[in-house]
Amino acid sequence: MKSKYPSILAATAVATIFLAVPVAQAANFEGYAAGLKAGLNFSSDGLTSGTTFTAGAESTYLVPGQVLSMPSSLRIGGDAFFDLNMSASRTYNAGYPFGTLSYSYGTAVIGADAKVGYVMGQFMPYAKFGLADLIGTGDESGSSIGLHVGAGAEYLLSQALGATAEWTYDSANGLDNNNITVGAVYHF
């Protein structure tokens, strides 16, 4: 059976681009932005841990701090995201009488974060925190809502295009994901 997650990832990216409203202040990290990212996922289910490929998409909206009577270099807003952490085979020595168990799991993660950044010219470090729905794939099925946090930085390559590096962590129902990604962001 063909996986539906790459299709969901592509649909999220396309919908984000076409639903966003153009904003003139892109060079100041203000307004709408959409991005794609890829990297490594370090996951654990409490018994085993493993490393797999991860890919994702996100849509962000940020406003300058002075809108909220805060420093003008501050950016405050939120983002919606989708991450697909590929399945990986794992083994666990369950001891006598069970022996070694083999299974495979990954996660699809959908959520929303509050995002806070600080603009320093073309560079903006940021932090984000929110909630995520971790949907088990492979032998770890089911879905659980849990914590999602992250930190990263974006560098503007032009008025509309930025490059990102980011770490995110999500945890729910015994599944933990640490993702290290790089990506591209388009500011509308």
PDB file of N, CA and C in Angstrom, residues 80-125:
ATOM      1  N   ALA A  80       1.965  26.728  11.712  1.00  0.00           N
ATOM      2  CA  ALA A  80       1.361  25.398  11.608  1.00  0.00           C
ATOM      3  C   ALA A  80       2.357  24.537  10.845  1.00  0.00           C
ATOM      4  N   PHE A  81       2.475  23.257  11.229  1.00  0.00           N
ATOM      5  CA  PHE A  81       3.507  22.430  10.615  1.00  0.00           C
ATOM      6  C   PHE A  81       3.048  20.986  10.420  1.00  0.00           C
ATOM      7  N   PHE A  82       3.757  20.296   9.547  1.00  0.00           N
ATOM      8  CA  PHE A  82       3.602  18.859   9.324  1.00  0.00           C
ATOM      9  C   PHE A  82       4.995  18.276   9.149  1.00  0.00           C
ATOM     10  N   ASP A  83       5.341  17.279   9.943  1.00  0.00           N
ATOM     11  CA  ASP A  83       6.626  16.578   9.830  1.00  0.00           C
ATOM     12  C   ASP A  83       6.362  15.097   9.606  1.00  0.00           C
ATOM     13  N   LEU A  84       7.113  14.495   8.715  1.00  0.00           N
ATOM     14  CA  LEU A  84       7.026  13.059   8.479  1.00  0.00           C
ATOM     15  C   LEU A  84       8.363  12.442   8.846  1.00  0.00           C
ATOM     16  N   ASN A  85       8.371  11.676   9.929  1.00  0.00           N
ATOM     17  CA  ASN A  85       9.562  10.968  10.390  1.00  0.00           C
ATOM     18  C   ASN A  85       9.453   9.529   9.896  1.00  0.00           C
ATOM     19  N   MET A  86      10.309   9.150   8.973  1.00  0.00           N
ATOM     20  CA  MET A  86      10.221   7.854   8.305  1.00  0.00           C
ATOM     21  C   MET A  86      10.337   6.693   9.298  1.00  0.00           C
ATOM     22  N   SER A  87       9.746   5.562   8.937  1.00  0.00           N
ATOM     23  CA  SER A  87       9.826   4.355   9.757  1.00  0.00           C
ATOM     24  C   SER A  87      11.223   3.763   9.707  1.00  0.00           C
ATOM     25  N   ALA A  88      11.618   3.147  10.808  1.00  0.00           N
ATOM     26  CA  ALA A  88      12.916   2.472  10.885  1.00  0.00           C
ATOM     27  C   ALA A  88      12.744   1.162  11.645  1.00  0.00           C
ATOM     28  N   SER A  89      13.485   0.148  11.241  1.00  0.00           N
ATOM     29  CA  SER A  89      13.453  -1.140  11.934  1.00  0.00           C
ATOM     30  C   SER A  89      14.259  -1.042  13.216  1.00  0.00           C
ATOM     31  N   ARG A  90      13.747  -1.660  14.266  1.00  0.00           N
ATOM     32  CA  ARG A  90      14.409  -1.640  15.566  1.00  0.00           C
ATOM     33  C   ARG A  90      14.356  -3.037  16.174  1.00  0.00           C
ATOM     34  N   THR A  91      15.311  -3.346  17.014  1.00  0.00           N
ATOM     35  CA  THR A  91      15.309  -4.627  17.721  1.00  0.00           C
ATOM     36  C   THR A  91      15.415  -4.363  19.210  1.00  0.00           C
ATOM     37  N   TYR A  92      14.779  -5.249  19.975  1.00  0.00           N
ATOM     38  CA  TYR A  92      14.758  -5.129  21.421  1.00  0.00           C
ATOM     39  C   TYR A  92      14.941  -6.518  22.015  1.00  0.00           C
ATOM     40  N   ASN A  93      15.907  -6.683  22.914  1.00  0.00           N
ATOM     41  CA  ASN A  93      16.117  -7.960  23.573  1.00  0.00           C
ATOM     42  C   ASN A  93      15.187  -8.022  24.776  1.00  0.00           C
ATOM     43  N   ALA A  94      14.091  -8.762  24.643  1.00  0.00           N
ATOM     44  CA  ALA A  94      13.076  -8.857  25.682  1.00  0.00           C
ATOM     45  C   ALA A  94      13.434  -9.872  26.757  1.00  0.00           C
ATOM     46  N   GLY A  95      14.534 -10.600  26.595  1.00  0.00           N
ATOM     47  CA  GLY A  95      14.948 -11.584  27.585  1.00  0.00           C
ATOM     48  C   GLY A  95      14.142 -12.865  27.503  1.00  0.00           C
ATOM     49  N   TYR A  96      14.475 -13.782  28.369  1.00  0.00           N
ATOM     50  CA  TYR A  96      13.801 -15.091  28.399  1.00  0.00           C
ATOM     51  C   TYR A  96      12.360 -14.899  28.808  1.00  0.00           C
ATOM     52  N   PRO A  97      11.371 -15.502  28.271  1.00  0.00           N
ATOM     53  CA  PRO A  97      11.392 -16.488  27.194  1.00  0.00           C
ATOM     54  C   PRO A  97      11.134 -15.881  25.812  1.00  0.00           C
ATOM     55  N   PHE A  98      11.114 -14.546  25.727  1.00  0.00           N
ATOM     56  CA  PHE A  98      10.703 -13.888  24.488  1.00  0.00           C
ATOM     57  C   PHE A  98      11.819 -13.740  23.459  1.00  0.00           C
ATOM     58  N   GLY A  99      13.046 -13.545  23.889  1.00  0.00           N
ATOM     59  CA  GLY A  99      14.164 -13.366  22.955  1.00  0.00           C
ATOM     60  C   GLY A  99      14.188 -11.966  22.373  1.00  0.00           C
ATOM     61  N   THR A 100      14.704 -11.861  21.163  1.00  0.00           N
ATOM     62  CA  THR A 100      14.826 -10.571  20.487  1.00  0.00           C
ATOM     63  C   THR A 100      13.570 -10.288  19.668  1.00  0.00           C
ATOM     64  N   LEU A 101      13.008  -9.106  19.865  1.00  0.00           N
ATOM     65  CA  LEU A 101      11.826  -8.679  19.124  1.00  0.00           C
ATOM     66  C   LEU A 101      12.242  -7.659  18.076  1.00  0.00           C
ATOM     67  N   SER A 102      11.689  -7.744  16.889  1.00  0.00           N
ATOM     68  CA  SER A 102      11.951  -6.770  15.829  1.00  0.00           C
ATOM     69  C   SER A 102      10.643  -6.094  15.448  1.00  0.00           C
ATOM     70  N   TYR A 103      10.706  -4.791  15.293  1.00  0.00           N
ATOM     71  CA  TYR A 103       9.535  -4.038  14.851  1.00  0.00           C
ATOM     72  C   TYR A 103       9.997  -2.750  14.189  1.00  0.00           C
ATOM     73  N   SER A 104       9.049  -2.034  13.579  1.00  0.00           N
ATOM     74  CA  SER A 104       9.365  -0.821  12.836  1.00  0.00           C
ATOM     75  C   SER A 104       8.331   0.243  13.169  1.00  0.00           C
ATOM     76  N   TYR A 105       8.794   1.483  13.355  1.00  0.00           N
ATOM     77  CA  TYR A 105       7.837   2.573  13.545  1.00  0.00           C
ATOM     78  C   TYR A 105       8.434   3.894  13.098  1.00  0.00           C
ATOM     79  N   GLY A 106       7.553   4.842  12.865  1.00  0.00           N
ATOM     80  CA  GLY A 106       7.882   6.222  12.546  1.00  0.00           C
ATOM     81  C   GLY A 106       6.719   7.069  13.032  1.00  0.00           C
ATOM     82  N   THR A 107       6.731   8.363  12.752  1.00  0.00           N
ATOM     83  CA  THR A 107       5.612   9.219  13.140  1.00  0.00           C
ATOM     84  C   THR A 107       5.335  10.271  12.075  1.00  0.00           C
ATOM     85  N   ALA A 108       4.083  10.615  11.963  1.00  0.00           N
ATOM     86  CA  ALA A 108       3.647  11.796  11.224  1.00  0.00           C
ATOM     87  C   ALA A 108       3.198  12.772  12.308  1.00  0.00           C
ATOM     88  N   VAL A 109       3.676  14.001  12.259  1.00  0.00           N
ATOM     89  CA  VAL A 109       3.418  14.966  13.325  1.00  0.00           C
ATOM     90  C   VAL A 109       2.775  16.216  12.718  1.00  0.00           C
ATOM     91  N   ILE A 110       1.614  16.587  13.251  1.00  0.00           N
ATOM     92  CA  ILE A 110       0.882  17.768  12.792  1.00  0.00           C
ATOM     93  C   ILE A 110       0.641  18.647  14.013  1.00  0.00           C
ATOM     94  N   GLY A 111       0.896  19.961  13.901  1.00  0.00           N
ATOM     95  CA  GLY A 111       0.677  20.799  15.064  1.00  0.00           C
ATOM     96  C   GLY A 111       0.732  22.276  14.787  1.00  0.00           C
ATOM     97  N   ALA A 112       0.695  23.036  15.883  1.00  0.00           N
ATOM     98  CA  ALA A 112       0.754  24.498  15.822  1.00  0.00           C
ATOM     99  C   ALA A 112       1.604  25.009  16.970  1.00  0.00           C
ATOM    100  N   ASP A 113       2.378  26.058  16.703  1.00  0.00           N
ATOM    101  CA  ASP A 113       3.287  26.644  17.682  1.00  0.00           C
ATOM    102  C   ASP A 113       3.095  28.144  17.781  1.00  0.00           C
ATOM    103  N   ALA A 114       3.402  28.694  18.953  1.00  0.00           N
ATOM    104  CA  ALA A 114       3.666  30.118  19.089  1.00  0.00           C
ATOM    105  C   ALA A 114       5.142  30.282  18.733  1.00  0.00           C
ATOM    106  N   LYS A 115       5.492  31.370  18.052  1.00  0.00           N
ATOM    107  CA  LYS A 115       6.870  31.577  17.613  1.00  0.00           C
ATOM    108  C   LYS A 115       7.314  32.986  17.985  1.00  0.00           C
ATOM    109  N   VAL A 116       8.518  33.088  18.565  1.00  0.00           N
ATOM    110  CA  VAL A 116       9.089  34.371  18.963  1.00  0.00           C
ATOM    111  C   VAL A 116      10.503  34.455  18.399  1.00  0.00           C
ATOM    112  N   GLY A 117      10.792  35.550  17.680  1.00  0.00           N
ATOM    113  CA  GLY A 117      12.127  35.735  17.114  1.00  0.00           C
ATOM    114  C   GLY A 117      12.661  37.122  17.404  1.00  0.00           C
ATOM    115  N   TYR A 118      13.961  37.288  17.181  1.00  0.00           N
ATOM    116  CA  TYR A 118      14.596  38.586  17.381  1.00  0.00           C
ATOM    117  C   TYR A 118      15.430  38.904  16.143  1.00  0.00           C
ATOM    118  N   VAL A 119      15.065  39.970  15.425  1.00  0.00           N
ATOM    119  CA  VAL A 119      15.711  40.331  14.163  1.00  0.00           C
ATOM    120  C   VAL A 119      17.021  41.063  14.421  1.00  0.00           C
ATOM    121  N   MET A 120      18.082  40.566  13.749  1.00  0.00           N
ATOM    122  CA  MET A 120      19.401  41.204  13.783  1.00  0.00           C
ATOM    123  C   MET A 120      19.878  41.308  12.339  1.00  0.00           C
ATOM    124  N   GLY A 121      19.424  42.345  11.632  1.00  0.00           N
ATOM    125  CA  GLY A 121      19.754  42.495  10.220  1.00  0.00           C
ATOM    126  C   GLY A 121      19.058  41.424   9.390  1.00  0.00           C
ATOM    127  N   GLN A 122      19.836  40.615   8.670  1.00  0.00           N
ATOM    128  CA  GLN A 122      19.269  39.540   7.842  1.00  0.00           C
ATOM    129  C   GLN A 122      19.147  38.223   8.600  1.00  0.00           C
ATOM    130  N   PHE A 123      19.421  38.221   9.889  1.00  0.00           N
ATOM    131  CA  PHE A 123      19.463  37.023  10.708  1.00  0.00           C
ATOM    132  C   PHE A 123      18.408  37.103  11.803  1.00  0.00           C
ATOM    133  N   MET A 124      17.678  36.009  12.051  1.00  0.00           N
ATOM    134  CA  MET A 124      16.688  35.990  13.127  1.00  0.00           C
ATOM    135  C   MET A 124      16.719  34.648  13.861  1.00  0.00           C
ATOM    136  N   PRO A 125      17.282  34.616  15.083  1.00  0.00           N
ATOM    137  CA  PRO A 125      17.125  33.423  15.909  1.00  0.00           C
ATOM    138  C   PRO A 125      15.692  33.401  16.464  1.00  0.00           C
TER     139      PRO A 125
END
